[in-house]
Coordinates of C-alpha atoms and ligand atoms in Angstrom, one line a residue:
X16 CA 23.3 -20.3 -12.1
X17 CA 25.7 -22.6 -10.1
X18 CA 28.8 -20.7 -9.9
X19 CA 32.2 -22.1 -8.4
X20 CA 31.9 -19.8 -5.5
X21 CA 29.5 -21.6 -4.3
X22 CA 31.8 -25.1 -3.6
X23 CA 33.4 -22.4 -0.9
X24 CA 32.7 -24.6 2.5
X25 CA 34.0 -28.0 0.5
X26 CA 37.3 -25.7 0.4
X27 CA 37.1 -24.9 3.6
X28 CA 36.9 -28.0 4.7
X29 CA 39.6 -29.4 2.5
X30 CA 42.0 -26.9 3.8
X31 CA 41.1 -27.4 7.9
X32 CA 41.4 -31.0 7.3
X33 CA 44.9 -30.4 5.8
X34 CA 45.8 -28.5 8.6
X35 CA 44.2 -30.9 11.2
X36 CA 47.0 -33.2 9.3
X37 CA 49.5 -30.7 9.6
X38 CA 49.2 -30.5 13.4
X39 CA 48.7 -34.5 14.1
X40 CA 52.2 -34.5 12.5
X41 CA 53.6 -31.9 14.1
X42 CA 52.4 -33.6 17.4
X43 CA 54.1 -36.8 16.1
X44 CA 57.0 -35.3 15.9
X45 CA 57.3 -34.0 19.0
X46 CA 55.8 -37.2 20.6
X47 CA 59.3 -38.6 18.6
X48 CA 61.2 -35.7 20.2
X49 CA 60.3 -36.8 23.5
X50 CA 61.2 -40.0 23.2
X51 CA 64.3 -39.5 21.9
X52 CA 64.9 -37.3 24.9
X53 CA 63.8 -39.6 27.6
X54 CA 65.8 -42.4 26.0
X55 CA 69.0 -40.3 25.9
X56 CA 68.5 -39.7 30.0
X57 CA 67.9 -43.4 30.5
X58 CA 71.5 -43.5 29.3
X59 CA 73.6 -40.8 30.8
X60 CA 77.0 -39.8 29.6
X61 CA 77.7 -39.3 33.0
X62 CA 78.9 -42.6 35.1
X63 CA 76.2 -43.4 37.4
X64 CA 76.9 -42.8 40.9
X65 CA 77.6 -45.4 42.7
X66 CA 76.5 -44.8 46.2
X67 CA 72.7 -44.2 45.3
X68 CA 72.2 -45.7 41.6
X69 CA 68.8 -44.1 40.4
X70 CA 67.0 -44.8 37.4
X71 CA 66.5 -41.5 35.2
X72 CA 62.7 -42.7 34.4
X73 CA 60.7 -45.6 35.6
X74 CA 60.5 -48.3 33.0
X75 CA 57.1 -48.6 33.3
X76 CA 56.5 -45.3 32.3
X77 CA 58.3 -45.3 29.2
X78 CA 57.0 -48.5 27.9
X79 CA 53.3 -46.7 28.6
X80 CA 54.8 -43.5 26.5
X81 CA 56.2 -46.4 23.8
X82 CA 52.7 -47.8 23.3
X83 CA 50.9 -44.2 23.1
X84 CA 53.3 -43.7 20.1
X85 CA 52.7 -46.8 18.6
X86 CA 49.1 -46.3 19.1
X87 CA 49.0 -42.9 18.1
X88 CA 51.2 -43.6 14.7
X89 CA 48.1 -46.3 14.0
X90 CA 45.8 -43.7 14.6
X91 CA 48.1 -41.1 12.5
X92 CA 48.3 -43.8 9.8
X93 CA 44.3 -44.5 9.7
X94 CA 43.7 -40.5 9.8
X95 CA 45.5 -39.9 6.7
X96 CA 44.2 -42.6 4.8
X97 CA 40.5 -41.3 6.1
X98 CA 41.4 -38.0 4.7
X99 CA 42.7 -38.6 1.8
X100 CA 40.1 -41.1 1.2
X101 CA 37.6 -37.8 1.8
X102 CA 39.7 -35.8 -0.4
X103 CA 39.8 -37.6 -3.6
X104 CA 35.8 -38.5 -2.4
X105 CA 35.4 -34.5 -2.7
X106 CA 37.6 -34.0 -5.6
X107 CA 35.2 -37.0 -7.5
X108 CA 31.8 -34.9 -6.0
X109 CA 33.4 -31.9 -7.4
X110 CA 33.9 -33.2 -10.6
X111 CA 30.6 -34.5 -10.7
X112 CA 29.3 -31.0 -9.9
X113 CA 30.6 -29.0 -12.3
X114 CA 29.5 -31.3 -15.1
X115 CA 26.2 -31.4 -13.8
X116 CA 26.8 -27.3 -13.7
X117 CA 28.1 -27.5 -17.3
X118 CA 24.6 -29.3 -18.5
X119 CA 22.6 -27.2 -16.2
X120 CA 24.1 -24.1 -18.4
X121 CA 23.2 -25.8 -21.2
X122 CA 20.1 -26.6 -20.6
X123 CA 19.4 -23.0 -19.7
X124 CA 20.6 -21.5 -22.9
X125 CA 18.5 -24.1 -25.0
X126 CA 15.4 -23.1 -22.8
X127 CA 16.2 -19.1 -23.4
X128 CA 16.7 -19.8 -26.9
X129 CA 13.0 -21.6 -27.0
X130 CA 11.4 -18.7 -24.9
X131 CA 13.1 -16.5 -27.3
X132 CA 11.0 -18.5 -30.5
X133 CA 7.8 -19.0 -28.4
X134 CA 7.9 -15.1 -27.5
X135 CA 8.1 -14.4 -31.5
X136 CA 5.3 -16.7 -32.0
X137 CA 3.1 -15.3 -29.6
X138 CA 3.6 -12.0 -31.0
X139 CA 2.3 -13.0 -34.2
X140 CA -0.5 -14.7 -32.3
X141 CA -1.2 -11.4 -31.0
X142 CA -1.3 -9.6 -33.7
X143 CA -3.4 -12.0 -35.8
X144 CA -6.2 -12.3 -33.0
X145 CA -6.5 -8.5 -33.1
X146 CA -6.7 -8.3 -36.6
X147 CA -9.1 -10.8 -36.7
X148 CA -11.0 -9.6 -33.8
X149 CA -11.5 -6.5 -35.6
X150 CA -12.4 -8.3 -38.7
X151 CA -15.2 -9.6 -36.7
X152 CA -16.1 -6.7 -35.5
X153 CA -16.3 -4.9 -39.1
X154 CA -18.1 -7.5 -40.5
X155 CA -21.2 -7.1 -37.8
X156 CA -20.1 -3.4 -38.3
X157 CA -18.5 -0.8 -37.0
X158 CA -21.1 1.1 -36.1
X159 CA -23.9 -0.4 -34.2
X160 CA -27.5 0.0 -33.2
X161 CA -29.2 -1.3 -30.0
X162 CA -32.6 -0.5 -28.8
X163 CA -33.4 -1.1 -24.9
X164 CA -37.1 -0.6 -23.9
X165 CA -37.9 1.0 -20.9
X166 CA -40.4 -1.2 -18.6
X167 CA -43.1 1.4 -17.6
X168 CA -42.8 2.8 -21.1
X169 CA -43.2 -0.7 -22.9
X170 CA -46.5 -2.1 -22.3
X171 CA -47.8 1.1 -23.3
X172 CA -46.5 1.6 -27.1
X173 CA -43.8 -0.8 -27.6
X174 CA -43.6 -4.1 -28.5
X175 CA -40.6 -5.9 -28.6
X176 CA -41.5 -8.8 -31.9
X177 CA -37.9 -10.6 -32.1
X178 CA -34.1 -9.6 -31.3
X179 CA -33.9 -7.2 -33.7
X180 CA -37.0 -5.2 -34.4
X181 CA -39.7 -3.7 -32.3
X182 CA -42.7 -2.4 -33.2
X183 CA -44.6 1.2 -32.0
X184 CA -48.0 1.1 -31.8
X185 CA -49.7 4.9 -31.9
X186 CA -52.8 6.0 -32.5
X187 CA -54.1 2.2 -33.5
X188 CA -50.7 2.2 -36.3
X189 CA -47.8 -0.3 -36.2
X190 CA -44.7 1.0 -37.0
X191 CA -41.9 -1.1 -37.2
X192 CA -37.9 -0.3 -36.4
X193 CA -34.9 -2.8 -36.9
X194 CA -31.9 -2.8 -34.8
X195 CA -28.5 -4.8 -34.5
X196 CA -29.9 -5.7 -31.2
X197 CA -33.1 -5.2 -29.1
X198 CA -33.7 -5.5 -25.4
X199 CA -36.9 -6.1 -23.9
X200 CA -37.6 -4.6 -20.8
X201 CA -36.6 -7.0 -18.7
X202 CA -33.3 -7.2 -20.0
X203 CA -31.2 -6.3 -17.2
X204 CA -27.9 -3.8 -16.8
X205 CA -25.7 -7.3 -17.3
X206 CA -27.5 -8.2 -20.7
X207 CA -26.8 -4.4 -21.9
X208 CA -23.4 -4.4 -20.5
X209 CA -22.3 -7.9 -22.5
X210 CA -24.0 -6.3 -26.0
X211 CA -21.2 -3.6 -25.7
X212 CA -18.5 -5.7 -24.7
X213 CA -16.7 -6.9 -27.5
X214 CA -16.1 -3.1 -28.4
X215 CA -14.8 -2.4 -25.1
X216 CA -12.6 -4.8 -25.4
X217 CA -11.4 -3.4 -28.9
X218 CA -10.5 -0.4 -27.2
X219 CA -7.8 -2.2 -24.9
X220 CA -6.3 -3.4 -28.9
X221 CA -5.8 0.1 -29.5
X222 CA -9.2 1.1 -31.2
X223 CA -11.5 4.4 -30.7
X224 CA -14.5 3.1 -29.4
X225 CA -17.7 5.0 -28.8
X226 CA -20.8 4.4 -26.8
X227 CA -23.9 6.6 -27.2
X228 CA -26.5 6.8 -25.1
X229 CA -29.5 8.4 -27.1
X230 CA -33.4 8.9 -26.6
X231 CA -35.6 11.4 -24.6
X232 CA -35.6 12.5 -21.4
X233 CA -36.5 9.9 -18.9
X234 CA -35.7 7.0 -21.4
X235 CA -33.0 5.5 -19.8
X236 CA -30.0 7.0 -20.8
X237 CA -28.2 7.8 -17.7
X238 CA -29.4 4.5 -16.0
X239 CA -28.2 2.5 -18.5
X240 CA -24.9 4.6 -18.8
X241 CA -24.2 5.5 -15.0
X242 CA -26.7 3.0 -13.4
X243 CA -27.2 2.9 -9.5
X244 CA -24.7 2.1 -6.5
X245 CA -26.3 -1.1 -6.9
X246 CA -27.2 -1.7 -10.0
X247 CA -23.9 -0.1 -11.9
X248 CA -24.3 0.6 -16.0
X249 CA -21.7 0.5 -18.6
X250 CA -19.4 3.3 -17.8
X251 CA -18.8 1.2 -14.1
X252 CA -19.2 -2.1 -15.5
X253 CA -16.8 -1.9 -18.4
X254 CA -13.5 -0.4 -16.4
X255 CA -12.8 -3.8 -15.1
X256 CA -11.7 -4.8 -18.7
X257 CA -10.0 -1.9 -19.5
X258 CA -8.1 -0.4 -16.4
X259 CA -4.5 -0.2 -17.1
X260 CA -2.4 2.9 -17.3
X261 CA -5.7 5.4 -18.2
X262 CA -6.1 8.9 -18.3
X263 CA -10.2 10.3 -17.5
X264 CA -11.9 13.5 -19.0
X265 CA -15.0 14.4 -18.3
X266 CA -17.2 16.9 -20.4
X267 CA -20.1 18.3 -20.1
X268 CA -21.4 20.0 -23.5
X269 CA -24.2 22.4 -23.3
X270 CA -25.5 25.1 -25.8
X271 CA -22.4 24.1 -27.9
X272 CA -20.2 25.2 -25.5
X273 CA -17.5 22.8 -23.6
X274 CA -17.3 22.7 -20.4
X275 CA -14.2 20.2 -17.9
X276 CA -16.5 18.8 -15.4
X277 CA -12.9 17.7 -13.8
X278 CA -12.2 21.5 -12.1
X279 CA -13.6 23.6 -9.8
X280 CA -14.7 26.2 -12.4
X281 CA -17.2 23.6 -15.0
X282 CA -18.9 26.8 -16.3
X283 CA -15.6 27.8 -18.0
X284 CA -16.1 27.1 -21.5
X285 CA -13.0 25.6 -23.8
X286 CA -12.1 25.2 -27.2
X287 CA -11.1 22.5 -29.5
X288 CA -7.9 22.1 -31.3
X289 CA -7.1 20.1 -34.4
X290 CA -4.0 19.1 -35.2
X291 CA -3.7 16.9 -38.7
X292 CA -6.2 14.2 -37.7
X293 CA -6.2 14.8 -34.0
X294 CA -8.8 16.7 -32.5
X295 CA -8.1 17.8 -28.7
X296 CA -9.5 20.1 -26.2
X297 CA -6.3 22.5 -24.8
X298 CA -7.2 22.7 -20.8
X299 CA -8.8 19.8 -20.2
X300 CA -8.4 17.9 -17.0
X301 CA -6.8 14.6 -17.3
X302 CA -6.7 12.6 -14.4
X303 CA -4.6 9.6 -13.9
X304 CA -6.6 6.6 -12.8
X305 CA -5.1 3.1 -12.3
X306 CA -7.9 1.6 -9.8
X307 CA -12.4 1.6 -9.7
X308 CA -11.3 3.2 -7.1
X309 CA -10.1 6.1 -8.8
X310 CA -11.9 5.9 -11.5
X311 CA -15.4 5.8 -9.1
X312 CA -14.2 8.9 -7.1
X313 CA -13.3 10.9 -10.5
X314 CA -16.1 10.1 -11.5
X315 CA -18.6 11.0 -8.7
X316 CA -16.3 14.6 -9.0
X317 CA -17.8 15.0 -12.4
X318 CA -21.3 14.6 -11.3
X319 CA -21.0 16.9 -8.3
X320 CA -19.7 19.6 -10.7
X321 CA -22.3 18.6 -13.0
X322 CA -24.5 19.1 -10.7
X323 CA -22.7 22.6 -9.7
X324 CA -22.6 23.8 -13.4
X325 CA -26.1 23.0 -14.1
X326 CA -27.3 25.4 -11.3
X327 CA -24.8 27.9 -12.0
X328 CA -26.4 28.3 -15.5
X329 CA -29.6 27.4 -14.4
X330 CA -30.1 24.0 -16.7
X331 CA -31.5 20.4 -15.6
X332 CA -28.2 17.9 -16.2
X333 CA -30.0 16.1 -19.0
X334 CA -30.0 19.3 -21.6
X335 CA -26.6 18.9 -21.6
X336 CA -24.5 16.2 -23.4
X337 CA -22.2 14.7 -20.8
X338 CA -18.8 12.7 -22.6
X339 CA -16.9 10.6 -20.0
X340 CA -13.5 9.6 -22.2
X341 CA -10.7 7.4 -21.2
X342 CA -7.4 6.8 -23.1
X343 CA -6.7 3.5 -22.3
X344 CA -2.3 2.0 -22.7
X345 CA -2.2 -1.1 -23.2
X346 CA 0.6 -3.5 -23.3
X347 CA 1.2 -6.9 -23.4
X348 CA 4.3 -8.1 -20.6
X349 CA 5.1 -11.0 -22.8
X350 CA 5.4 -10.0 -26.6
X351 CA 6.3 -6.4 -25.6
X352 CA 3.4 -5.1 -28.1
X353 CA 2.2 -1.4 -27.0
X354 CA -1.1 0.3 -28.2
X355 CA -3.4 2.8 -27.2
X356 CA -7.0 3.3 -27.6
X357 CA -10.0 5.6 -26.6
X358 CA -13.1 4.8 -25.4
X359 CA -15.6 7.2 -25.2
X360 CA -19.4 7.0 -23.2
X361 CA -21.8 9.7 -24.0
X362 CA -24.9 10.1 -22.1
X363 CA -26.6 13.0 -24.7
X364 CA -29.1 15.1 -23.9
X365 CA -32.6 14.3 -23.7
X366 CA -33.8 13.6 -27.6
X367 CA -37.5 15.1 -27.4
X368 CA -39.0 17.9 -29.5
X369 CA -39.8 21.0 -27.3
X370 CA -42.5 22.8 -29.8
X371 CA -41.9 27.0 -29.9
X372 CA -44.8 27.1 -28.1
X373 CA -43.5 25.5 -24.7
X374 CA -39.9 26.8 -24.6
X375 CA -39.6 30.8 -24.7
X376 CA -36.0 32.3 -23.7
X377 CA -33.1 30.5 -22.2
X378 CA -35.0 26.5 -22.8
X379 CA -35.4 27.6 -26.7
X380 CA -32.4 28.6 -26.7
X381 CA -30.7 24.6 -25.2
X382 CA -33.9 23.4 -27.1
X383 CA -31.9 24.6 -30.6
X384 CA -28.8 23.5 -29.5
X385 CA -29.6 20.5 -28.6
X386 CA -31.7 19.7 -31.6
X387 CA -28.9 21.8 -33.8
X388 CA -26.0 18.9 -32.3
X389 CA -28.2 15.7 -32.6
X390 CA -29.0 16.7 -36.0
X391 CA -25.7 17.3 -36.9
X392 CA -25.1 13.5 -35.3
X393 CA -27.4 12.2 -37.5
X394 CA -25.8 13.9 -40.5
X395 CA -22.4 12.6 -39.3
X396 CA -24.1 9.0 -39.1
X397 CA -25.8 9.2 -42.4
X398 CA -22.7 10.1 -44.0
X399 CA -21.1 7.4 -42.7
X400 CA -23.2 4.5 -43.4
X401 CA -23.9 5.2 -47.0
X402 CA -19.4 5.7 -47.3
X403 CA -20.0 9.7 -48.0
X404 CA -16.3 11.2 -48.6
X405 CA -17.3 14.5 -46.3
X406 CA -18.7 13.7 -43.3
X407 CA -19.6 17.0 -41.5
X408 CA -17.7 16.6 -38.5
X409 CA -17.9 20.3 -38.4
X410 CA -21.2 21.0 -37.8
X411 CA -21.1 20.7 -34.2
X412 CA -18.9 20.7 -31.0
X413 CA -20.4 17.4 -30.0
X414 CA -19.7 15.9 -33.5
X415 CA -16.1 17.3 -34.0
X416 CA -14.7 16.2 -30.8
X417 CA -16.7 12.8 -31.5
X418 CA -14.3 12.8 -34.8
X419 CA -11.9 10.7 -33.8
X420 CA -14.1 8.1 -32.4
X421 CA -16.5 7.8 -35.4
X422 CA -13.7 7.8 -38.0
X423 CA -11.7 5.3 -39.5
X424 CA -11.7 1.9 -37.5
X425 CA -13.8 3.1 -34.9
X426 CA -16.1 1.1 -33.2
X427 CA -19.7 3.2 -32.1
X428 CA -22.6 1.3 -30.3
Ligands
ADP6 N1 -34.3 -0.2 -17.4 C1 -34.7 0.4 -16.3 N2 -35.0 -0.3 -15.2 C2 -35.3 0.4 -14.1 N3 -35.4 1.7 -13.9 C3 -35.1 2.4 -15.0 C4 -34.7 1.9 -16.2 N4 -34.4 2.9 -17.1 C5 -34.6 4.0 -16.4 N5 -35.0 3.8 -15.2 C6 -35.3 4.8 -14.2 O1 -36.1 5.8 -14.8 C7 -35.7 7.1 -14.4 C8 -35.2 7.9 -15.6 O2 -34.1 7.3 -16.2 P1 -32.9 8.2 -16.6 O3 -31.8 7.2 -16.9 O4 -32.6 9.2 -15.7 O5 -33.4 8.8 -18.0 P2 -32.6 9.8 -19.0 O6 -31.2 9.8 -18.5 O7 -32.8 9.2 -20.3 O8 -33.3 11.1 -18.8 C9 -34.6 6.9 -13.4 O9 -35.2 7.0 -12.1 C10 -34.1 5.5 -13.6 O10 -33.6 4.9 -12.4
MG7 MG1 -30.1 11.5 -18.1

């Protein structure tokens, strides 16, 4: 904003011109002074003595001192007409400013006001592409299905017939399964990653969204959750588009018992609270994460104590369910809207039937855990698609602390 302050130097000079004036006239005057003196000693009171009569000053002198003071009242003359020709120049200038300051201000409050109206409008934007957005997503439905066949595994039994369905040959017999989506094995982590998107993305609108990774052992799971160093899955991929103010868990679930993969004692098992319609875990590690960076070094923490749990109780990592959650802030800087949302990746435990005959002790015992919480997933799935008013949450660790992502306007893939 243009303030009068800052016409300070025009003042400034205004006020040394004026006193340049003051002392040209001041100079004048005594130029006059001087005069007046010499011309009183050219005639003396005194009778001139009239032995030796001396002139008091040389004539020539003081018609060169007349002349300087005529020149110098010109010059006096010209000055003040230059300067108050600058002054009332400056006074017009000023004026000039301080209209143009008086439009600027104006201007500025009509622009405020139409920020003000465009900010409103954009809210409403905002709010109407999420509703939409999650109209969209209800109507392809909150709870999707995809299929990704593994390449060794393919040629062998599965057949991949269109985008939604494949078909498993055994024993001569073709059996076919429909998806929402299917990937053939040469679909790549990028193609998986952009299926799951759109939920992601939900998440940042203030959604619970829930990715499962689900099959048997050596299917795929982890690859296309964790991926390589090179080849990243979802969990890496999708922090890009949600990264803002985010707080990461990691758990790892095994024989129904919970276990914070985020602290240097994983094999101590917690419990799980509920609290009206939230479901929480008291004592789990939450970590702050506002970078990959972070996110990447938390996350290589919960494999190494993964890795350090799963020897401490003697298990392989993929007979336990491992749930990497991240509540995600969002807000948007110009309508001011907050919300918050969860999104949840689960890499489960391997899917495959271990007969009585092959596990004996500790592996029947994960064996019926396993199978007890994937069952108890399928209830909670089953319940849900056909609109069931009890879905049995309860029946499993896994599936009660999934609640809150499988419930209500949660998205699942
Ligand atoms: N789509 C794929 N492309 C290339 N390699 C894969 C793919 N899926 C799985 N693998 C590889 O197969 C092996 C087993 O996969 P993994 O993800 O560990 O299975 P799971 O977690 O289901 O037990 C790993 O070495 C993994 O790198
Ligand atoms: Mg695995």
């Amino acid at each position: 904003c243009l303030e009068k302050s800052s016409c300070k130097p025009l003042q400034v000079e205004i006020k040394h011109l004026n006193q340049k004036l003051a002392e040209l006239e001041a100079d004048q005057q005594e130029a006059r002074e001087k005069i007046r003196s010499l011309l009183n000693r050219r005639t003396p009171a005194v009778p001139p003595d009239k032995t030796t009569p001396k002139p008091a000053v040389d004539p020539s002198q003081l018609r060169k001192v007349s002349r300087l003071t005529r020149e110098l009242n010109i010059s006096n003359k010209q000055l003040r007409s230059t300067a108050h020709q600058a002054l009332a120049d400056i006074k017009n200038q000023l004026g000039q400013f301080y209209d143009t300051v008086g439009k600027l201000a104006q201007v500025e409050q009509e622009a405020t006001k139409e920020t003000e109206e465009l900010r409103s409008l954009y809210r409403k934007e905002v709010v109407e592409r999420k509703s939409l957005y999650n109209k969209l997503l209800e109507l392809q439905g909150n709870i999707r299905v995809f299929c990704r066949c593994r390449k060794s595994l393919a040629s062998s039994c599965l057949e991949k017939t269109d985008d939604q369905e494949v078909v498993v040959i055994q024993k001569g017999n073709r059996k076919k399964f429909q998806f929402d989506k299917v990937y053939s094995p040469s679909s790549t982590q990028e193609d998986v990653f952009t299926g799951t998107l759109p939920v992601i993305t939900s998440c940042v609108d203030g959604y619970n969204v829930c990715i499962l990774a689900y099959g048997q052992t050596g299917s795929g799971k982890t690859y296309t959750m964790m991926g390589s160093k090179e080849n990243p899955g979802v969990n890496i991929r999708s922090w890009p588009f949600i990264l803002r103010w985010s707080y990461l868990s990691i758990l790892g679930i095994y024989n129904d018992t919970l276990n914070d993969l985020l602290t240097k004692s994983p094999s101590a098992s917690l419990d799980i609270r509920v609290q009206g319609k939230a479901v929480s875990v008291p004592g789990l590690t939450q970590v702050q994460v506002q970078t990959e960076t972070d996110i990447l070094s938390v996350m290589e923490m919960g494999e190494k104590n993964r890795k350090i749990a799963s020897t401490k109780m003697n298990i392989q990592s993929s007979r336990s369910h491992l749930m990497v959650a991240l509540e995600v802030e969002g807000s948007d800087e110009v309508s001011g809207l907050t919300s918050r949302g969860t999104l949840t990746l689960c890499d489960l435990a391997g899917s495959e039937r271990i007969s009585k005959t092959e596990a004996e002790g500790q592996r029947l015992v994960e064996a019926a855990a396993i199978n007890k919480s994937l069952t108890a997933l399928g209830q909670v799935f089953g319940a849900l698609k056909c609109n069931a008013l009890h879905i049995p949450f309860r029946n499993s660790k896994l599936t009660h602390l999934l609640q809150p992502c499988l419930s209500g306007d949660a998205k699942v893939n």
